[in-house]
CSV table of C-alpha atoms in Angstrom, one decimal:
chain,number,residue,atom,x,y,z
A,1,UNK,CA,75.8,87.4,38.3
A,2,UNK,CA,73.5,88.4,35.5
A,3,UNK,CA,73.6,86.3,32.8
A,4,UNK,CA,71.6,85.2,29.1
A,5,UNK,CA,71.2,82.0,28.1
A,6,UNK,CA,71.1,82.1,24.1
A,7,UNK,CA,68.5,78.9,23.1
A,8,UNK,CA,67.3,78.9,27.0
A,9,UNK,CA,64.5,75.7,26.2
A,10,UNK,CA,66.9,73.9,24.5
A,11,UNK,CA,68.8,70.2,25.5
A,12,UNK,CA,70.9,71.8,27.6
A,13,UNK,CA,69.4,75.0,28.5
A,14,UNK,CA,66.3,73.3,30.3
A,15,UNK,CA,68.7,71.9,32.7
A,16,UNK,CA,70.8,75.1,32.6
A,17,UNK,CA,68.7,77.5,33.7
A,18,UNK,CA,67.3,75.7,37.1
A,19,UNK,CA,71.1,75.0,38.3
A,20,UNK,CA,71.9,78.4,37.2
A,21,UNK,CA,69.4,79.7,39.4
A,22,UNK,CA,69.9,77.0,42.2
A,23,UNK,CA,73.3,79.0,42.3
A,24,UNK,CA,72.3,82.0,42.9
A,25,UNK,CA,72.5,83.8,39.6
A,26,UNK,CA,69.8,85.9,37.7
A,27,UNK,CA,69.1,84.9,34.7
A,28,UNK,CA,67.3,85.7,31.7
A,29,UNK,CA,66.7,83.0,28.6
A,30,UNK,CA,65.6,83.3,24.9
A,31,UNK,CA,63.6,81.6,23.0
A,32,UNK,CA,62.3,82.0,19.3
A,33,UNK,CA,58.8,81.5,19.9
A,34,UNK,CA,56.4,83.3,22.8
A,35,UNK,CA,54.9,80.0,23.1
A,36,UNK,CA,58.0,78.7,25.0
A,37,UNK,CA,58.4,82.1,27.2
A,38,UNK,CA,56.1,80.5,29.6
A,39,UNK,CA,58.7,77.5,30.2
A,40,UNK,CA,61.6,80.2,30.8
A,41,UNK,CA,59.3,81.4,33.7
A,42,UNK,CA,58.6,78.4,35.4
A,43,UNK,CA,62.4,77.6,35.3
A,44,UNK,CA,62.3,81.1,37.2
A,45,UNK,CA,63.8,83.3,34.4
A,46,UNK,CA,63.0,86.2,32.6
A,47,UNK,CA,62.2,85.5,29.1
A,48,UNK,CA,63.4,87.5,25.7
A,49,UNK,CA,61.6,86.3,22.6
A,50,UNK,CA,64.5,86.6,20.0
A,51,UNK,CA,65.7,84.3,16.9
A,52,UNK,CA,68.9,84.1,17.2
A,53,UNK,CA,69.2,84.9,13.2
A,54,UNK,CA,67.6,88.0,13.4
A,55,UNK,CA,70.3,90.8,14.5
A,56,UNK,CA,68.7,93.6,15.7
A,57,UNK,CA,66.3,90.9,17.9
A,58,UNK,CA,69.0,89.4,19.6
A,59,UNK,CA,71.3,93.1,19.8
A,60,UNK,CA,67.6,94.4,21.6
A,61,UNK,CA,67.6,90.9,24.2
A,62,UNK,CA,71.3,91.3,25.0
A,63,UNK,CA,70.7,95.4,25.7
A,64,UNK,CA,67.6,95.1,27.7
A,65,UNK,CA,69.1,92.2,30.1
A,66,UNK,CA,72.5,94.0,30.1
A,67,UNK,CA,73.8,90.0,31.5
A,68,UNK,CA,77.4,90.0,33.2
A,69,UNK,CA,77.6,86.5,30.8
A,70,UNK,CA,76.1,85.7,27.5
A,71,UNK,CA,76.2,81.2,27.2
A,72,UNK,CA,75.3,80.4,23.9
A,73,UNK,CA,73.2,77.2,23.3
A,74,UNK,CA,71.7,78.2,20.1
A,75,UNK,CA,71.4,75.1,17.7
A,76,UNK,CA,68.2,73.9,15.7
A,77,UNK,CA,68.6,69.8,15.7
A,78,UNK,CA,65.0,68.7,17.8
A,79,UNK,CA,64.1,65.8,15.6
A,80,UNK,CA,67.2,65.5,13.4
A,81,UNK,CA,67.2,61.8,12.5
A,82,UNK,CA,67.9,62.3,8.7
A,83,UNK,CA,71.7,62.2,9.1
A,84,UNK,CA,72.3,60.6,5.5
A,85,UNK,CA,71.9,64.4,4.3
A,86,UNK,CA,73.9,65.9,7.1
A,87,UNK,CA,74.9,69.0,6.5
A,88,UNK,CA,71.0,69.6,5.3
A,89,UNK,CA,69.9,68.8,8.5
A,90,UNK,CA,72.6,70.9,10.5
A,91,UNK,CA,71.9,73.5,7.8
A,92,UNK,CA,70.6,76.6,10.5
A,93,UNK,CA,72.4,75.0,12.9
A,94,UNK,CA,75.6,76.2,11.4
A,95,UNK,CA,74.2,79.7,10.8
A,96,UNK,CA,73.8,79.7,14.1
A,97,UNK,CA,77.3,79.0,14.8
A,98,UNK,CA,78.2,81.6,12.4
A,99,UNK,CA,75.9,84.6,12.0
A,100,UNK,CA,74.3,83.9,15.0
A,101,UNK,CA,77.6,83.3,17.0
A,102,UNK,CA,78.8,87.0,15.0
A,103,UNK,CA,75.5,88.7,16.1
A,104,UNK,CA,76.0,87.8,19.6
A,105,UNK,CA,79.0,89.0,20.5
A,106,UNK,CA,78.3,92.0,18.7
A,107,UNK,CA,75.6,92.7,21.0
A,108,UNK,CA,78.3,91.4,23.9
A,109,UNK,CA,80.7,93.8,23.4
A,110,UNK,CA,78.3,97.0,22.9
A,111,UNK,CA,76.8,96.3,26.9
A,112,UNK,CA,80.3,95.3,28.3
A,113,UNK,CA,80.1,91.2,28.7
A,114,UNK,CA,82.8,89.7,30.8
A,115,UNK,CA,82.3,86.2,29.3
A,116,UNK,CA,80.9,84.3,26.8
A,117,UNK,CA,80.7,80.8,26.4
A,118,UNK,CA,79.6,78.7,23.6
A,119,UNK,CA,78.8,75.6,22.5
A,120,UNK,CA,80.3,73.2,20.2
A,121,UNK,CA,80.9,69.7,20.0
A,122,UNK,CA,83.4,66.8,20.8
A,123,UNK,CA,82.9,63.6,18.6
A,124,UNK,CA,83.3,63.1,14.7
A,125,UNK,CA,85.1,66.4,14.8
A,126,UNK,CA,88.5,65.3,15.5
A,127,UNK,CA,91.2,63.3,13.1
A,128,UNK,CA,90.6,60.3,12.4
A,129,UNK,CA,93.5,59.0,12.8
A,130,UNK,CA,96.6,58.3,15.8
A,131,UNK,CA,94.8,57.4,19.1
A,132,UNK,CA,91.4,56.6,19.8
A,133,UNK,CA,90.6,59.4,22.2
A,134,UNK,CA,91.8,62.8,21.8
A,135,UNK,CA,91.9,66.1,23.4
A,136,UNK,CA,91.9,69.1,23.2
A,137,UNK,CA,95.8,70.2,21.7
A,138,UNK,CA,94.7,67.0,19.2
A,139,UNK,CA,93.6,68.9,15.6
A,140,UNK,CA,90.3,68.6,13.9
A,141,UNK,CA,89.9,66.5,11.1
A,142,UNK,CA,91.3,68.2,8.2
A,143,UNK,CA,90.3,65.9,5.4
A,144,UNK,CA,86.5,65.3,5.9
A,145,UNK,CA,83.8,63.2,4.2
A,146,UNK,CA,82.3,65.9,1.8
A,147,UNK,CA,79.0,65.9,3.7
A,148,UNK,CA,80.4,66.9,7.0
A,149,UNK,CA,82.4,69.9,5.8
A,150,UNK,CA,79.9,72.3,6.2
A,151,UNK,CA,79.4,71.4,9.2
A,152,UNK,CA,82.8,71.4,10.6
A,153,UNK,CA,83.8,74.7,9.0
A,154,UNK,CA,80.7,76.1,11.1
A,155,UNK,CA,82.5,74.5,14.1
A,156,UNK,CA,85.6,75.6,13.5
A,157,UNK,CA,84.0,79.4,12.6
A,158,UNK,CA,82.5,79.4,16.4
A,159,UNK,CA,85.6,77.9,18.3
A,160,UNK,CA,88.0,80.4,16.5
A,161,UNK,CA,85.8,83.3,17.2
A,162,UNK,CA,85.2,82.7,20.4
A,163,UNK,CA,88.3,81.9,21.5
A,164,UNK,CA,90.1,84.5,20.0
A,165,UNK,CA,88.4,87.1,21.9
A,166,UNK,CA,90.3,89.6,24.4
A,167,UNK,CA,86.7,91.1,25.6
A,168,UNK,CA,84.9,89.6,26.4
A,169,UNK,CA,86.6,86.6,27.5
A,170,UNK,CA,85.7,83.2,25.4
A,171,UNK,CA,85.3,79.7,26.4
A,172,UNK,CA,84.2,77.4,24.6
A,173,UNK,CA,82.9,73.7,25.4
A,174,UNK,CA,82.6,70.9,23.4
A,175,UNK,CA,79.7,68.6,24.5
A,176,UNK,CA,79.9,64.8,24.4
A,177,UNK,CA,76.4,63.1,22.4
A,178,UNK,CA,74.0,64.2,24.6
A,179,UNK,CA,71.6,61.9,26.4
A,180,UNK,CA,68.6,62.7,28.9
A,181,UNK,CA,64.9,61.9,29.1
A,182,UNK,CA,63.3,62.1,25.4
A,183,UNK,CA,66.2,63.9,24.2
A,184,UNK,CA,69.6,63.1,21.7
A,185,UNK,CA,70.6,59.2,22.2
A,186,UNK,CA,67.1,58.7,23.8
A,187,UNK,CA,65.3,60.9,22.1
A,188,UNK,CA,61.8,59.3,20.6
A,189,UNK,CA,63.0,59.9,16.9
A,190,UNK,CA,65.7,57.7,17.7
A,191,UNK,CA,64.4,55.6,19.9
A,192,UNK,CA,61.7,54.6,16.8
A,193,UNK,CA,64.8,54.1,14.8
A,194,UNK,CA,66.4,51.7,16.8
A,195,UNK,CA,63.7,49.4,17.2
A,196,UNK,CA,63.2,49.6,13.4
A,197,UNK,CA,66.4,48.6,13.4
A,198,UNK,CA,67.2,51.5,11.0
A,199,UNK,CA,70.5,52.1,13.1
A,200,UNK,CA,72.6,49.3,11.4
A,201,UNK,CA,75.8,48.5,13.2
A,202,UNK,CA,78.4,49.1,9.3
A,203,UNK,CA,81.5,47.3,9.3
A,204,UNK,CA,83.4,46.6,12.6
A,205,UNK,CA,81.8,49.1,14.4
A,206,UNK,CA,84.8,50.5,15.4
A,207,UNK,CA,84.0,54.5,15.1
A,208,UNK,CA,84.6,55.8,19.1
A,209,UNK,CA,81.9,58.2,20.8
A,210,UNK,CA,81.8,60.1,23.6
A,211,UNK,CA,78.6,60.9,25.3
A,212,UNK,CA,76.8,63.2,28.2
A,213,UNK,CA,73.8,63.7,29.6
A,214,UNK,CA,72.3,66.6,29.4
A,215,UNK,CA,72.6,67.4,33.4
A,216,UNK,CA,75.8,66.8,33.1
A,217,UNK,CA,77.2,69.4,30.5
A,218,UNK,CA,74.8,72.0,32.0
A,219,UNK,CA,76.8,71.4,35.0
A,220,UNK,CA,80.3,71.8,33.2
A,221,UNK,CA,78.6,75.0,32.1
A,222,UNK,CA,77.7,76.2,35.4
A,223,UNK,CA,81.3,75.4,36.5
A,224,UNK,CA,83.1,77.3,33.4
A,225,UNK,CA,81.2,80.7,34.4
A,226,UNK,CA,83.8,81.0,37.2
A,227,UNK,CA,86.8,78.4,36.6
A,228,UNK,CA,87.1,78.2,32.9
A,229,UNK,CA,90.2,79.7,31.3
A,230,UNK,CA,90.0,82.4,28.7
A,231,UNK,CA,90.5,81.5,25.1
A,232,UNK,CA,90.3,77.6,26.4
A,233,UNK,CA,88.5,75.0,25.0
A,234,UNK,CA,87.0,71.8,27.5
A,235,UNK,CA,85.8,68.3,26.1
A,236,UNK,CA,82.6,67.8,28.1
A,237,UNK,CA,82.3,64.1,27.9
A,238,UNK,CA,81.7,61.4,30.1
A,239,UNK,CA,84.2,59.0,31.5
A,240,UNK,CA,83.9,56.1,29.2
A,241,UNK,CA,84.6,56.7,25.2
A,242,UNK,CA,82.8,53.8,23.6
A,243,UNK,CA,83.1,52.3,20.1
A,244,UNK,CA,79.8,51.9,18.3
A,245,UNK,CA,80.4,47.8,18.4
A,246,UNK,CA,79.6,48.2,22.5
A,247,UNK,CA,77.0,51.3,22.9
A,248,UNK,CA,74.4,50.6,19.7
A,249,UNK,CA,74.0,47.1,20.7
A,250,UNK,CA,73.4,48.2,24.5
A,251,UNK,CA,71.2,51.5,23.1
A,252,UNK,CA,69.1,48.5,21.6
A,253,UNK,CA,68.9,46.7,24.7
A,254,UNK,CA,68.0,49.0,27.3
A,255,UNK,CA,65.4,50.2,24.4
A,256,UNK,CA,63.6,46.7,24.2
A,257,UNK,CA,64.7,46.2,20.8
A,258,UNK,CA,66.6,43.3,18.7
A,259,UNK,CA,70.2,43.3,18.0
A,260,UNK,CA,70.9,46.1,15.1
A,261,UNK,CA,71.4,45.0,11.3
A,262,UNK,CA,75.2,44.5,10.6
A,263,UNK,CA,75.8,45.8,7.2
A,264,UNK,CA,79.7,45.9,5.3
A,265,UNK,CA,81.2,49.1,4.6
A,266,UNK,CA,80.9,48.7,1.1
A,267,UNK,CA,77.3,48.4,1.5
A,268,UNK,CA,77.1,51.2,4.0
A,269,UNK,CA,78.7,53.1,1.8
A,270,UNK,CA,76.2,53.0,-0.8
A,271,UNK,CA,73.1,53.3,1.2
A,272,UNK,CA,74.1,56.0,4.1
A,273,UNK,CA,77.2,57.4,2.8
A,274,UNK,CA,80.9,58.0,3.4
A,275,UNK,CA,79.9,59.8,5.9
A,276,UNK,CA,78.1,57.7,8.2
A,277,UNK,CA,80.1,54.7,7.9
A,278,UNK,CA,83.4,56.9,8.6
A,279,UNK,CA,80.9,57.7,11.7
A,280,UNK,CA,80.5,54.2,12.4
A,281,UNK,CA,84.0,53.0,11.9
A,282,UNK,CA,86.9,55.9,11.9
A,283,UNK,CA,85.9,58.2,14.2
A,284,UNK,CA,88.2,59.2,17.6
A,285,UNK,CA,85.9,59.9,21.0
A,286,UNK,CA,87.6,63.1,23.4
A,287,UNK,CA,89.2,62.7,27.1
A,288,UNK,CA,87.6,64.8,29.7
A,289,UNK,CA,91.0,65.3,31.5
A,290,UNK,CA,91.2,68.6,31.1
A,291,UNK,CA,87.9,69.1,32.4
A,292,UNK,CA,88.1,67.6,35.3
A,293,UNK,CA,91.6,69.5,36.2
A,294,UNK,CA,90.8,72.9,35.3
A,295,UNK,CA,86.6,73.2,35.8
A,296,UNK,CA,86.9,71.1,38.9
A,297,UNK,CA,84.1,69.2,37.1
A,298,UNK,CA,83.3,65.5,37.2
A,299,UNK,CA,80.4,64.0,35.9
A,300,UNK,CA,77.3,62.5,37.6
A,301,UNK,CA,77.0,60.2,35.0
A,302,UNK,CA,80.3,58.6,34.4
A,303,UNK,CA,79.1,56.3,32.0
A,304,UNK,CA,76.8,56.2,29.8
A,305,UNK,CA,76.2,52.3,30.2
A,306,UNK,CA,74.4,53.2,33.4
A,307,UNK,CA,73.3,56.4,32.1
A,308,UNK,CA,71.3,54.8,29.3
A,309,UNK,CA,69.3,52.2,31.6
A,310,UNK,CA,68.8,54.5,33.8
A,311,UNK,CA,66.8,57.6,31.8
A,312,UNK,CA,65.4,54.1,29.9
A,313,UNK,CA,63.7,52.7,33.0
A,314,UNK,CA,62.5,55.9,33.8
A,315,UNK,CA,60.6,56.6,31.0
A,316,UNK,CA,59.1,53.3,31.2
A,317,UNK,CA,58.1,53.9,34.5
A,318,UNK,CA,56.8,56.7,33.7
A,319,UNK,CA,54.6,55.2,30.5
A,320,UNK,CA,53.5,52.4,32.3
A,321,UNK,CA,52.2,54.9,35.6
């Protein structure tokens, strides 16, 4: 098939586009910038310089590559450490999620689209309350800390649009943290914070996470252009949920760095935020169950324990060569 990937040199859309192409499918990415257009080529796709805020850009990209599918992986987070101002930070993100979601399938429906899937996310999302990993008939969290409302109203804005939709049909997938080589968990920005030790570990540590690398979701993707359900949403997480007591210490090992700073909540509180030490301590990780049943999906990297040593080795292999 013919399809677009929206945000095609992104986390996931670098490892989207070659297994899209490994299986056969055309494919045709955008990117903001003509600097990046060369990257789309080498990944053997055609590329559309578009910014995915600007309507009659992206309507022009969808028209001229008249795609079968349309994934969206439009966000704007490369180098997003600052979470203390979180909703800041995710600030075009959301439009993204919203206008750029809206612009989208706008231009979808005008060339006939038989699917479109989208992004979102599976983590601090859910409510924070009941058991510790949830999925995906378990509700948001509909009492938020003020600085993540923003950003979870953006969420919900994609997931209900997208899902609602009769034509074309919608499916959207909710990624796990991602992980890879210089990118999200293991990303240099963090990295640099961790052995700062500017990731403290506040209160018990008891917040769970789910995580993916970045292979992996692309892979889910690949597997919800033909088995995902309309108007379903999949957790796309890995098989181990983790509370922040188990996975920041081990982040700081496999990174060479000392134990992180344990801090109280109370003192959390006042130098991060509600925010980040409800992060740390309340929030509920997602089951890939459904996933696995439906997609026929399972990851490469069932856990991120491994997964962490093992894109950490190999960029120190690669360093010290």
């Amino acid at each position: 098939m013919r399809i677009l990937v929206a945000g095609a040199t992104g986390a996931i859309g670098l490892n989207l586009v070659p297994q899209l192409i490994a299986a056969g499918h055309s494919v045709v990415g955008t990117t903001r910038t003509a600097a990046k257009a060369e990257i789309i080529r080498r990944m053997g796709a055609e590329p559309a310089i578009a910014n995915g805020l600007d309507a009659p850009a992206i309507r022009a990209a969808v028209l001229a590559a008249k795609p079968d599918i349309i994934i969206d992986e439009m966000t704007d987070l490369g180098g997003v450490t600052d979470l203390r101002h979180f909703d800041r930070a995710f600030a075009t993100t959301n439009r993204l999620r919203t206008q750029g979601t809206d612009f989208l399938l706008a231009a979808a429906r005008e060339v006939g689209v038989k699917r479109f899937i989208a992004q979102s996310f599976c983590g601090w999302t859910y409510g924070r309350s009941g058991e510790p990993v949830k999925t995906e008939a378990d509700v948001l969290d509909v009492d938020p800390p003020e600085e993540l409302r923003r950003t979870l109203e953006a969420i919900q804005y994609l997931e209900d649009a997208v899902t609602s939709l009769a034509v074309p049909e919608g499916v959207v997938l909710r990624y796990g943290s991602f992980y890879g080589p210089d990118t999200g968990m293991l990303s240099r920005a963090m990295i640099d914070q961790v052995r700062r030790r500017r990731v403290p570990l506040i209160g018990g540590g008891g917040g769970q996470w789910s995580f993916i690398h970045v292979e992996d979701a692309a892979s889910a993707t690949v597997a919800a252009i033909e088995r995902g359900k309309p108007g379903e949403i999949y957790n796309i997480v890995d098989d181990e949920p983790a509370p922040v007591s188990e996975w920041l210490p081990a982040l700081a090992t496999v990174v060479g760095a000392r134990p992180p700073i344990r801090v109280p909540a109370w003192l959390g509180r006042l130098f991060a935020g509600e925010h980040l030490v409800s992060m740390m301590t309340e929030v509920r990780a997602g089951s890939n169950a459904k996933a696995r049943r439906e997609l026929g999906w399972q990851p490469a990297h069932p856990s991120w324990r491994q997964g962490f040593a093992e894109v950490a080795s190999g960029a120190a292999t690669q360093h010290a060569a």
